[in-house]
Coordinates of C-alpha atoms and ligand atoms in Angstrom, one line a residue:
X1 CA 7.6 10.5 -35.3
X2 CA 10.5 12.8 -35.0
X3 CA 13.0 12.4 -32.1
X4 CA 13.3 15.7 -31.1
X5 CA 9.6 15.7 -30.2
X6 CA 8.5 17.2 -26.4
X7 CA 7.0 14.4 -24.3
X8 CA 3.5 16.1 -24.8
X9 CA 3.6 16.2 -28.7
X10 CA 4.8 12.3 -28.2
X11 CA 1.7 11.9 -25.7
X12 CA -0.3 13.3 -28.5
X13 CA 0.8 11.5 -31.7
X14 CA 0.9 8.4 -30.1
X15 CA -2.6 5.9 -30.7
X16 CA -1.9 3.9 -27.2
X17 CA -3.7 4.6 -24.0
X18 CA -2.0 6.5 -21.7
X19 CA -1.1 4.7 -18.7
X20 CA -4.1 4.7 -15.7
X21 CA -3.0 7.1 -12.7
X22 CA -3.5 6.0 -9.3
X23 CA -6.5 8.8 -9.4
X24 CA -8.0 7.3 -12.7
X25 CA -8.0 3.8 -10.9
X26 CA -9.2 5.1 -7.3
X27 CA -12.0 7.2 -9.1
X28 CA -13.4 4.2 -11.4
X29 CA -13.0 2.0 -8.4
X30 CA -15.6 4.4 -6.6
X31 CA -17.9 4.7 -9.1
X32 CA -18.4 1.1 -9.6
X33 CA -18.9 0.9 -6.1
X34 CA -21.1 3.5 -5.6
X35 CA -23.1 1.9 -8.0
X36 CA -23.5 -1.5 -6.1
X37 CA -25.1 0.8 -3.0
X38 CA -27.9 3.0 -1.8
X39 CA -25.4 6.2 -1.7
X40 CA -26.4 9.9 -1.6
X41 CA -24.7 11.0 -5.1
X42 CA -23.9 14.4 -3.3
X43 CA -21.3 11.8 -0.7
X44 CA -19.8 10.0 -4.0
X45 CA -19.0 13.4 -5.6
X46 CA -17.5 14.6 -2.3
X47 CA -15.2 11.9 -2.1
X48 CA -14.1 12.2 -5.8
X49 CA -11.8 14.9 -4.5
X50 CA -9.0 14.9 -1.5
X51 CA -9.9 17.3 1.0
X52 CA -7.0 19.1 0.5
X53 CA -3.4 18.3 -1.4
X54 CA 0.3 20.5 0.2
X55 CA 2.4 20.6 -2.2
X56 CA 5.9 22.2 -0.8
X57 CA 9.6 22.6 -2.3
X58 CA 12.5 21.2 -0.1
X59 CA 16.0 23.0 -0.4
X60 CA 18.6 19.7 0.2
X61 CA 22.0 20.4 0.1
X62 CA 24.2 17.6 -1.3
X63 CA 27.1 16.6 0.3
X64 CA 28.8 18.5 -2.3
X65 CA 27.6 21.5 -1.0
X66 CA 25.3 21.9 -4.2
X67 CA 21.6 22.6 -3.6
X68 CA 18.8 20.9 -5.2
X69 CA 15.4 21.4 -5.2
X70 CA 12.9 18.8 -4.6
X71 CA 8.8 18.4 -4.4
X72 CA 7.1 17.7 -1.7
X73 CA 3.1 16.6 -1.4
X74 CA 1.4 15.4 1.3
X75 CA -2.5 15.1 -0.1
X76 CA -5.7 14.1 2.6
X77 CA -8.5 12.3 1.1
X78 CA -11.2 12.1 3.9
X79 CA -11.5 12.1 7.3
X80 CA -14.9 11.4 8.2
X81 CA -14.0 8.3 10.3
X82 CA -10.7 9.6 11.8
X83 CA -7.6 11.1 11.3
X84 CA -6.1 11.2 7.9
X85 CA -3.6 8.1 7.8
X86 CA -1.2 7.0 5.6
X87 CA 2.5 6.8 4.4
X88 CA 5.3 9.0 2.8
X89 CA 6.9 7.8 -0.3
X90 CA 10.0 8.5 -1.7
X91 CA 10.6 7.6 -5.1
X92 CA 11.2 9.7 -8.6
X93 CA 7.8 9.3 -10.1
X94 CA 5.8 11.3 -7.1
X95 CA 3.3 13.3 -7.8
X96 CA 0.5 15.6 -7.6
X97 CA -2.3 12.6 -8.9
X98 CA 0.0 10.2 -7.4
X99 CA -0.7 11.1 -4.0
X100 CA -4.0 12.3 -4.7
X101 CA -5.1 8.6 -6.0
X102 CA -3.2 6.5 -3.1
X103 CA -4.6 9.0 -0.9
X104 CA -7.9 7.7 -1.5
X105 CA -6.8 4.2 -1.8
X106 CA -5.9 4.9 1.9
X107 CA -9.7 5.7 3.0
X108 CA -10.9 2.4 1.7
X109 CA -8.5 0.8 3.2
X110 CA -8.6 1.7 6.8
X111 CA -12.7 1.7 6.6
X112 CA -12.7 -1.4 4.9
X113 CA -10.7 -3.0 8.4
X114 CA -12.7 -0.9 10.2
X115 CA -10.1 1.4 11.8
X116 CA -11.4 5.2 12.9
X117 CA -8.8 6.9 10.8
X118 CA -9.0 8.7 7.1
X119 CA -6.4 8.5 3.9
X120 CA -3.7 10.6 3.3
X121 CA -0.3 9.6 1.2
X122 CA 2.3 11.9 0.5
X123 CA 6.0 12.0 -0.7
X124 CA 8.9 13.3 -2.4
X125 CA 10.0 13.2 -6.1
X126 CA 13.7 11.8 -5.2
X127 CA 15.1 8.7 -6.5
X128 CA 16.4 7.4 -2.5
X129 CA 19.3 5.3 -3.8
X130 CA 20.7 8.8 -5.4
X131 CA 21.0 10.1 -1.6
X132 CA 23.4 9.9 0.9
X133 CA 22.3 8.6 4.7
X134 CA 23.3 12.4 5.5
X135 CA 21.7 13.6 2.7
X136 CA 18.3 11.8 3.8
X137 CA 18.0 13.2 6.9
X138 CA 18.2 16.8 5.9
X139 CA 15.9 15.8 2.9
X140 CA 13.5 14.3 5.8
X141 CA 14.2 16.7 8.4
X142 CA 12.7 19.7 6.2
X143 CA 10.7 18.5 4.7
X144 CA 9.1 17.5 8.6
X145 CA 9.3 21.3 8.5
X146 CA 7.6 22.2 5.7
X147 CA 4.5 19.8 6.7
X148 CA 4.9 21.3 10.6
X149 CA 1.2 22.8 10.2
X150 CA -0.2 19.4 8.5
X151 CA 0.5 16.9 10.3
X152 CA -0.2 16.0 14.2
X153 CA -0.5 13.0 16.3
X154 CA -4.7 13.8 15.9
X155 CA -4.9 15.2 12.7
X156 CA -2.7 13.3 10.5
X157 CA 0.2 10.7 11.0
X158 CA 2.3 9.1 8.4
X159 CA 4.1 6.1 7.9
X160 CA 6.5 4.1 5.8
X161 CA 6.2 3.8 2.1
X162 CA 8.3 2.7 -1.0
X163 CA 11.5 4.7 -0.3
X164 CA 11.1 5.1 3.3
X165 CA 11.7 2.8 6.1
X166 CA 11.6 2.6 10.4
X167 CA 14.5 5.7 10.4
X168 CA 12.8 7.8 8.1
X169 CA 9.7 7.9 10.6
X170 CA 12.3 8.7 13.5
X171 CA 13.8 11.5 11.9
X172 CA 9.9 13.0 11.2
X173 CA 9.1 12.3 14.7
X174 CA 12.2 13.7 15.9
X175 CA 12.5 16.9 13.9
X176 CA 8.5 17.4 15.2
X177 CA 8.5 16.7 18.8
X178 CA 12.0 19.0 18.9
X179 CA 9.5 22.0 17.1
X180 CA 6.5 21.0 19.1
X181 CA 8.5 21.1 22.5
X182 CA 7.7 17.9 23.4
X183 CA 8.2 14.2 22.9
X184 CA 5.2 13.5 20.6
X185 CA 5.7 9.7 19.4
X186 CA 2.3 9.5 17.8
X187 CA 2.8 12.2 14.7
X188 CA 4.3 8.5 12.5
X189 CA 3.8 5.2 12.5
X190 CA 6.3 2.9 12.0
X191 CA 9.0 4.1 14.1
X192 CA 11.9 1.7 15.9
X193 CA 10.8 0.2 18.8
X194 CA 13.3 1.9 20.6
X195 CA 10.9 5.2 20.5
X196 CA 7.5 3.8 20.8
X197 CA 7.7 1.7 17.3
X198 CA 5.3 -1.3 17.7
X199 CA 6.8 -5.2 17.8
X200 CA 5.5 -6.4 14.5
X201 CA 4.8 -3.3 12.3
X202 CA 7.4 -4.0 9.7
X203 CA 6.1 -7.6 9.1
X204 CA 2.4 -6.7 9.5
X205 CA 1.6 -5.8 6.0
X206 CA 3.4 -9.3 4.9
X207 CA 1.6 -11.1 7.6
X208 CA -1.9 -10.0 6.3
X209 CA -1.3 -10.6 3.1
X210 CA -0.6 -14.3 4.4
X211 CA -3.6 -14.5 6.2
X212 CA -5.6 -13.5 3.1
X213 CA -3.8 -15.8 0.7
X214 CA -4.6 -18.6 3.6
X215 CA -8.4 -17.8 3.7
X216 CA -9.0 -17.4 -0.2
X217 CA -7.2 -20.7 -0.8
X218 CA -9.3 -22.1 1.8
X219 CA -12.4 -20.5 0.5
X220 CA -11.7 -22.3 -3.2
X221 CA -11.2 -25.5 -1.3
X222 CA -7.2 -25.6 -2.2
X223 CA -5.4 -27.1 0.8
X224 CA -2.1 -25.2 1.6
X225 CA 0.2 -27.7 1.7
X226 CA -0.5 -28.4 -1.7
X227 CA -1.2 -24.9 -3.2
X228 CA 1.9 -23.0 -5.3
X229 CA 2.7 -19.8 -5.1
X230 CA 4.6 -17.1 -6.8
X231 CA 5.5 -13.6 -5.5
X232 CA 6.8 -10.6 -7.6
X233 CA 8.9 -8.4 -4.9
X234 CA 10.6 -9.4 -2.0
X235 CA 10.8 -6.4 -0.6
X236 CA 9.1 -6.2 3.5
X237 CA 5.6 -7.2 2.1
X238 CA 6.7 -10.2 -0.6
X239 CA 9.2 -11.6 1.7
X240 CA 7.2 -11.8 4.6
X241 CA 4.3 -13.1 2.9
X242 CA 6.3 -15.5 0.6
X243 CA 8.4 -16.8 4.0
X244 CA 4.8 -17.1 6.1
X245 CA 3.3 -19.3 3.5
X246 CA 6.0 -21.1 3.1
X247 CA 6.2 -21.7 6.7
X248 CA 2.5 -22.6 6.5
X249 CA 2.9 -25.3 4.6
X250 CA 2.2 -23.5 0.4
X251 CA 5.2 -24.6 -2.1
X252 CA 6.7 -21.1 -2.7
X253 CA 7.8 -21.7 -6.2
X254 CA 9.1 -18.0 -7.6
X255 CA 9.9 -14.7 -5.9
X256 CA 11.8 -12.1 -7.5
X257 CA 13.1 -8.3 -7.2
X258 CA 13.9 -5.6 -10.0
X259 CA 16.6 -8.0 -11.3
X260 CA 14.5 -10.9 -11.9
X261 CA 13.0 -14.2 -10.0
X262 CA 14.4 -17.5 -8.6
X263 CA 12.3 -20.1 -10.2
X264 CA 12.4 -23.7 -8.6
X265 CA 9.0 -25.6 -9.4
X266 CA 9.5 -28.6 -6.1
X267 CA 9.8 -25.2 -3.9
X268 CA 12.3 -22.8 -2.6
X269 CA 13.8 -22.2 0.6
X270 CA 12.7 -18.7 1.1
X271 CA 14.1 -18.3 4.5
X272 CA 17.4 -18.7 2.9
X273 CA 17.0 -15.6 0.2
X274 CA 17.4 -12.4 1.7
X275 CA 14.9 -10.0 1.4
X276 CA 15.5 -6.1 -0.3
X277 CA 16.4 -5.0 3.9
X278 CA 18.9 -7.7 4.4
X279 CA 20.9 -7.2 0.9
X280 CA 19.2 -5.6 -1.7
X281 CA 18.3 -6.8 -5.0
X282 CA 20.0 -9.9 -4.1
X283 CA 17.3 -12.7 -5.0
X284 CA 19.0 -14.0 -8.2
X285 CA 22.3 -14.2 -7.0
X286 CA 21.0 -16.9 -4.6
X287 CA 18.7 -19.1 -7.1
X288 CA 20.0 -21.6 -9.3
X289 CA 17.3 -21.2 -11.9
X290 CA 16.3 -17.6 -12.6
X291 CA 13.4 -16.2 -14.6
X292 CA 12.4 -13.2 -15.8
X293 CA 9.6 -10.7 -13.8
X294 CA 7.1 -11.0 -16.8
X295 CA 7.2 -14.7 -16.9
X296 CA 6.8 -15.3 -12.9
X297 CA 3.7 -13.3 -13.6
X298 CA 2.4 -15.8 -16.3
X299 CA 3.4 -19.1 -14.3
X300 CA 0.8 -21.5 -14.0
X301 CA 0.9 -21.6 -10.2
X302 CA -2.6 -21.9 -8.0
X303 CA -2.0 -18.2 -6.4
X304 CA 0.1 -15.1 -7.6
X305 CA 1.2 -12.3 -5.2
X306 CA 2.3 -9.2 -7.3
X307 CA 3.7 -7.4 -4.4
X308 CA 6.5 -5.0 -6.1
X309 CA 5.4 -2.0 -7.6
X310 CA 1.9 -0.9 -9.4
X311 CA 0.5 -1.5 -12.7
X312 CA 2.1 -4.3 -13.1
X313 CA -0.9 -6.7 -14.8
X314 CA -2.1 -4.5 -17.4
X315 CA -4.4 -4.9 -20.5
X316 CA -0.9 -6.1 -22.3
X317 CA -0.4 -9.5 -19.8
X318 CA -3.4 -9.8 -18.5
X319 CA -5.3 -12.1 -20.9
X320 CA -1.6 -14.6 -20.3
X321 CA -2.0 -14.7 -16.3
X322 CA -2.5 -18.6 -15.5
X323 CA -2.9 -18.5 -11.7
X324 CA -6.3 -19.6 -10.7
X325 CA -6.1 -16.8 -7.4
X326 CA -4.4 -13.3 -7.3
X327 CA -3.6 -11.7 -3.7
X328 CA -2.5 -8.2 -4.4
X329 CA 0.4 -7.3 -2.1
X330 CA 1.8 -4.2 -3.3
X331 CA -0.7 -0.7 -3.7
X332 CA -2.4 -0.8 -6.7
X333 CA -0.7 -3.9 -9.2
X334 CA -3.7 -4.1 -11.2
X335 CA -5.2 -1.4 -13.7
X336 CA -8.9 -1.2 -14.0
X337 CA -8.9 -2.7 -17.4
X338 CA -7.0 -5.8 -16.6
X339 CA -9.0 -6.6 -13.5
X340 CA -12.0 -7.1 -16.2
X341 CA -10.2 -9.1 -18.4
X342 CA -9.4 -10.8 -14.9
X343 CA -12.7 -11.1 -13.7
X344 CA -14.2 -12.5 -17.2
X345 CA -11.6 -15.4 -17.1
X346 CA -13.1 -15.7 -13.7
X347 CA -9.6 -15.3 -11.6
X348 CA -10.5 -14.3 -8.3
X349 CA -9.0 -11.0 -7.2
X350 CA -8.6 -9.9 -3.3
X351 CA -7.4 -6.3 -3.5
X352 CA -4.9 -4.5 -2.0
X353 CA -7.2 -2.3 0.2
X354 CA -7.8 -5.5 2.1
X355 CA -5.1 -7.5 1.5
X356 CA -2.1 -5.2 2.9
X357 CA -4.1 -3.4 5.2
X358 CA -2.2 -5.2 8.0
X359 CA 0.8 -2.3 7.9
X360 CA -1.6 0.2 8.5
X361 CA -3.8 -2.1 11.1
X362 CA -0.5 -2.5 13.4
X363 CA 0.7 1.6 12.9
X364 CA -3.0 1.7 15.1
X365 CA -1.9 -0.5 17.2
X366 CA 1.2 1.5 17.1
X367 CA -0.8 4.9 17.6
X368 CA -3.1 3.4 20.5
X369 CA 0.5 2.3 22.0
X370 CA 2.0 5.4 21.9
X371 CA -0.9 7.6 22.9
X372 CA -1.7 5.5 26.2
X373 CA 2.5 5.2 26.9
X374 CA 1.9 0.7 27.1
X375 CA 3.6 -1.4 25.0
X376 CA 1.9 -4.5 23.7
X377 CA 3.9 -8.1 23.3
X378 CA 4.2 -9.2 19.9
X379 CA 1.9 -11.9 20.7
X380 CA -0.7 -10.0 21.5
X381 CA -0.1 -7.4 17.9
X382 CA -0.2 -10.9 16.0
X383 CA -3.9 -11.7 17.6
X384 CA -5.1 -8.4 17.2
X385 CA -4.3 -8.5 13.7
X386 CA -5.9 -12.3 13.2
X387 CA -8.9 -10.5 14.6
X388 CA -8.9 -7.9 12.3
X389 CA -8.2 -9.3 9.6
X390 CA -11.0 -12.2 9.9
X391 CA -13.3 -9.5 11.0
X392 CA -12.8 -8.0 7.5
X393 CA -12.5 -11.0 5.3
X394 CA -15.7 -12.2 6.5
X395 CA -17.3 -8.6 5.7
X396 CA -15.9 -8.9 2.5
X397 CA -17.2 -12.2 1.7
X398 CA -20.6 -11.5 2.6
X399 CA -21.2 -8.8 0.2
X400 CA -19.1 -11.3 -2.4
X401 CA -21.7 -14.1 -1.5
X402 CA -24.7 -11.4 -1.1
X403 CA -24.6 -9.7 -4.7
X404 CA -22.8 -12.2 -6.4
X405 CA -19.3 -9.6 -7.1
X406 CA -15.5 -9.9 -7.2
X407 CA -13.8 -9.6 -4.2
X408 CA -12.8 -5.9 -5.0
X409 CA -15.8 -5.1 -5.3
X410 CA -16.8 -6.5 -2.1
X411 CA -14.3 -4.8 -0.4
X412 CA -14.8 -1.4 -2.1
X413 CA -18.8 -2.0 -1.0
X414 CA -17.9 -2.6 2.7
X415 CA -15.5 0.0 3.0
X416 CA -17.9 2.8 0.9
X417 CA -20.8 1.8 3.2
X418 CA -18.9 2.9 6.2
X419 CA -17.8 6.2 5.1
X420 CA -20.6 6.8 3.3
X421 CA -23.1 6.1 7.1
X422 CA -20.1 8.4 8.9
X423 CA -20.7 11.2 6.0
X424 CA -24.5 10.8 6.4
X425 CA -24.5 10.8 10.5
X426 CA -22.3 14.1 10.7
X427 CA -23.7 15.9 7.8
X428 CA -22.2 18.8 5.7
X429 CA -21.2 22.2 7.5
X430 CA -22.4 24.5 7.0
Ligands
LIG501 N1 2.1 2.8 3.5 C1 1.3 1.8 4.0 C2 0.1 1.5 3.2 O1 0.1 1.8 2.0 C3 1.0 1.9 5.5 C4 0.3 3.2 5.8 C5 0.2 3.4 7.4 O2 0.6 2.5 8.1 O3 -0.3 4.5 7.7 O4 -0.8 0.8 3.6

């Protein structure tokens, strides 16, 4: 193949499949489940496409003074149930089908716990750790501008993503309520407490991913304090997951960021590593036996969090996993192909759409907060979520005992049901 070769004409003469988009995985991921369910076809085909996708261009200019253009996409999947929900990433591989695929990822999840919102994701093609703080904030700030007319406190409100964080949201809600004329805390979730953020948003997704791991382990008849456990990514959701089962009781044996893992088989003190918001990529400066990301993935542990970044277990590692349970932390960590090689070695799977639906549980709570002007004790967000999150384990686990199918599956069934009896109740207009 010659070297000077475009990436299409690459693309073309290679023999490997091309890497699954989020929208190849979200769309076989509906099918299957559409299959499992009484469904008009008219509803599946409907919700094979978002209901709309903004795509804008944002003018930064670097501290230099330079100015560089960037793309911007914001795209809404359904909103039968709700407002469209769902966060803003920042991170150089955004995209048109990006968005488009999580944005549907984004309506099975908040159906599948049951919350009256839609799916929306969005985001900017920037590489964050190129930017200055400054530089950020004008990104953000129009960017807010150029979505002005899409999102709304009741139409759509987004939320943290990869790339973004708690002052990214205050920025969008800033820049929005000064346009709007008003104070408008609603248009984001996941804000600083200090302007109407809720007390345990940033741990949420973490914590639910926790509870999960808790219940599946229980479900298999493994007792915590005896299970292991290895987590890819200690960003917000690995870390809190990894330091909550530790906590619990589980031997955390392996977590890891972009650099690599620490590896200690009797257990490591994960309170003691910080996580990616404390010092960044930092984990293997503070382990005294490191391993690489591929082979924390193969360990022979009873349950594996991949809770980094997506495609991670592919059709190329998938037939070497060794942990008897998979909780999927991050979005989408799985392609379609592996989770069949998965499933035919008969590892159990709980997907993403339930398993890290706590971060967008708590930015409800977070909306409910902000729109009736209360505050709720962290306490109380902690129960709230326990009761959400049982609530939808044990819907999930009825249709897995029911039809006798994976835990994705199961989840994908509950959460199509639900849209599917909203889309049927309100009808098409006109
Ligand atoms: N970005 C998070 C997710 O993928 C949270 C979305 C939200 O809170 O709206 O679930």
């Amino acid at each position: 193949m010659s070297s000077e070769a475009t990436p299409d004409e690459r693309a073309e003469q290679t023999t490997e499949t091309p890497p699954e988009t989020p929208l190849d995985t979200a769309r076989h991921q509906l099918n299957r489940a559409a299959s499992y369910i009484d469904i008009d076809p008219n509803i599946v085909e409907r919700l094979t496409y978002p209901t709309a996708v903004h795509e804008v261009t944002i003018p930064l200019k670097r501290d230099d003074g330079t100015v560089e253009i960037f793309n911007g996409y914001r795209a809404q999947h359904d909103s039968v149930r709700g407002p469209f929900k769902g966060g803003l990433r920042y991170h150089p591989h955004v995209n048109r089908e990006e968005v488009m695929g999580l944005a549907m990822w984004m309506t099975w999840k908040c159906a599948v716990v049951d919350l009256p919102f839609g799916g929306a994701k969005g985001g900017v093609n920037v590489d964050p750790k190129t930017l200055s703080k400054d530089e950020t904030e004008r990104l953000t700030r129009r960017f807010t501008n150029e979505l002005r007319n899409v999102i709304g406190p009741q139409t759509d409100i987004p939320a943290p993503d990869m790339g973004t964080d708690a002052q990214t949201m205050a920025w969008i809600m800033d820049t929005y309520s000064v346009q709007e004329a008003e104070t408008t805390t609603a248009v984001v979730t996941g804000k600083p407490t200090a302007i109407g953020g809720s007390k345990g948003r940033e741990e949420a997704p973490g914590r639910s991913v926790a509870i999960v791991a808790r219940e599946l382990l229980n479900y298999y008849d493994y007792q915590l304090s005896e299970a292991t456990v290895a987590v890819q990514g200690f960003g917000s959701v690995g870390a809190n997951a990894a330091r909550l089962l530790d906590e619990w009781g589980a031997t955390v044996v392996a977590v890891s960021d972009i650099n690599g893992a620490a590896y200690d088989p009797t257990g490591l003190e994960t309170h003691a590593i910080p996580s990616h918001e404390q010092e960044p990529e930092a984990v293997t400066h503070y382990a005294e036996e490191t391993i690489s990301n591929d082979a924390l993935l193969e360990l022979d542990v009873d349950l594996l969090i991949p809770a980094a970044i997506g495609n991670v277990i592919t059709e190329a590692n998938a037939a070497d996993i060794q942990a008897d349970l998979i909780v999927e932390g991050a979005n989408g960590p799985i392609t379609f192909i592996a989770d069949s090689i998965l499933a035919d070695r008969e590892i159990h799977v709980v997907p993403d759409i339930l398993a890290n639906a706590g971060g967008v549980t708590v930015s409800y709570f977070e909306w409910i907060q902000d729109i009736n002007h209360r505050t709720w004790s962290l306490d109380r967000v902690n129960e709230e979520l326990e009761t959400v999150m049982i609530d939808a384990w044990d819907a999930v686990r009825h249709e897995v005992e029911a039809r006798d199918v994976t835990w994705r599956d199961a989840a994908y069934i509950v959460a199509l049901s639900r849209i599917a009896a909203a889309h049927e109740s309100r009808g098409l207009w006109p």
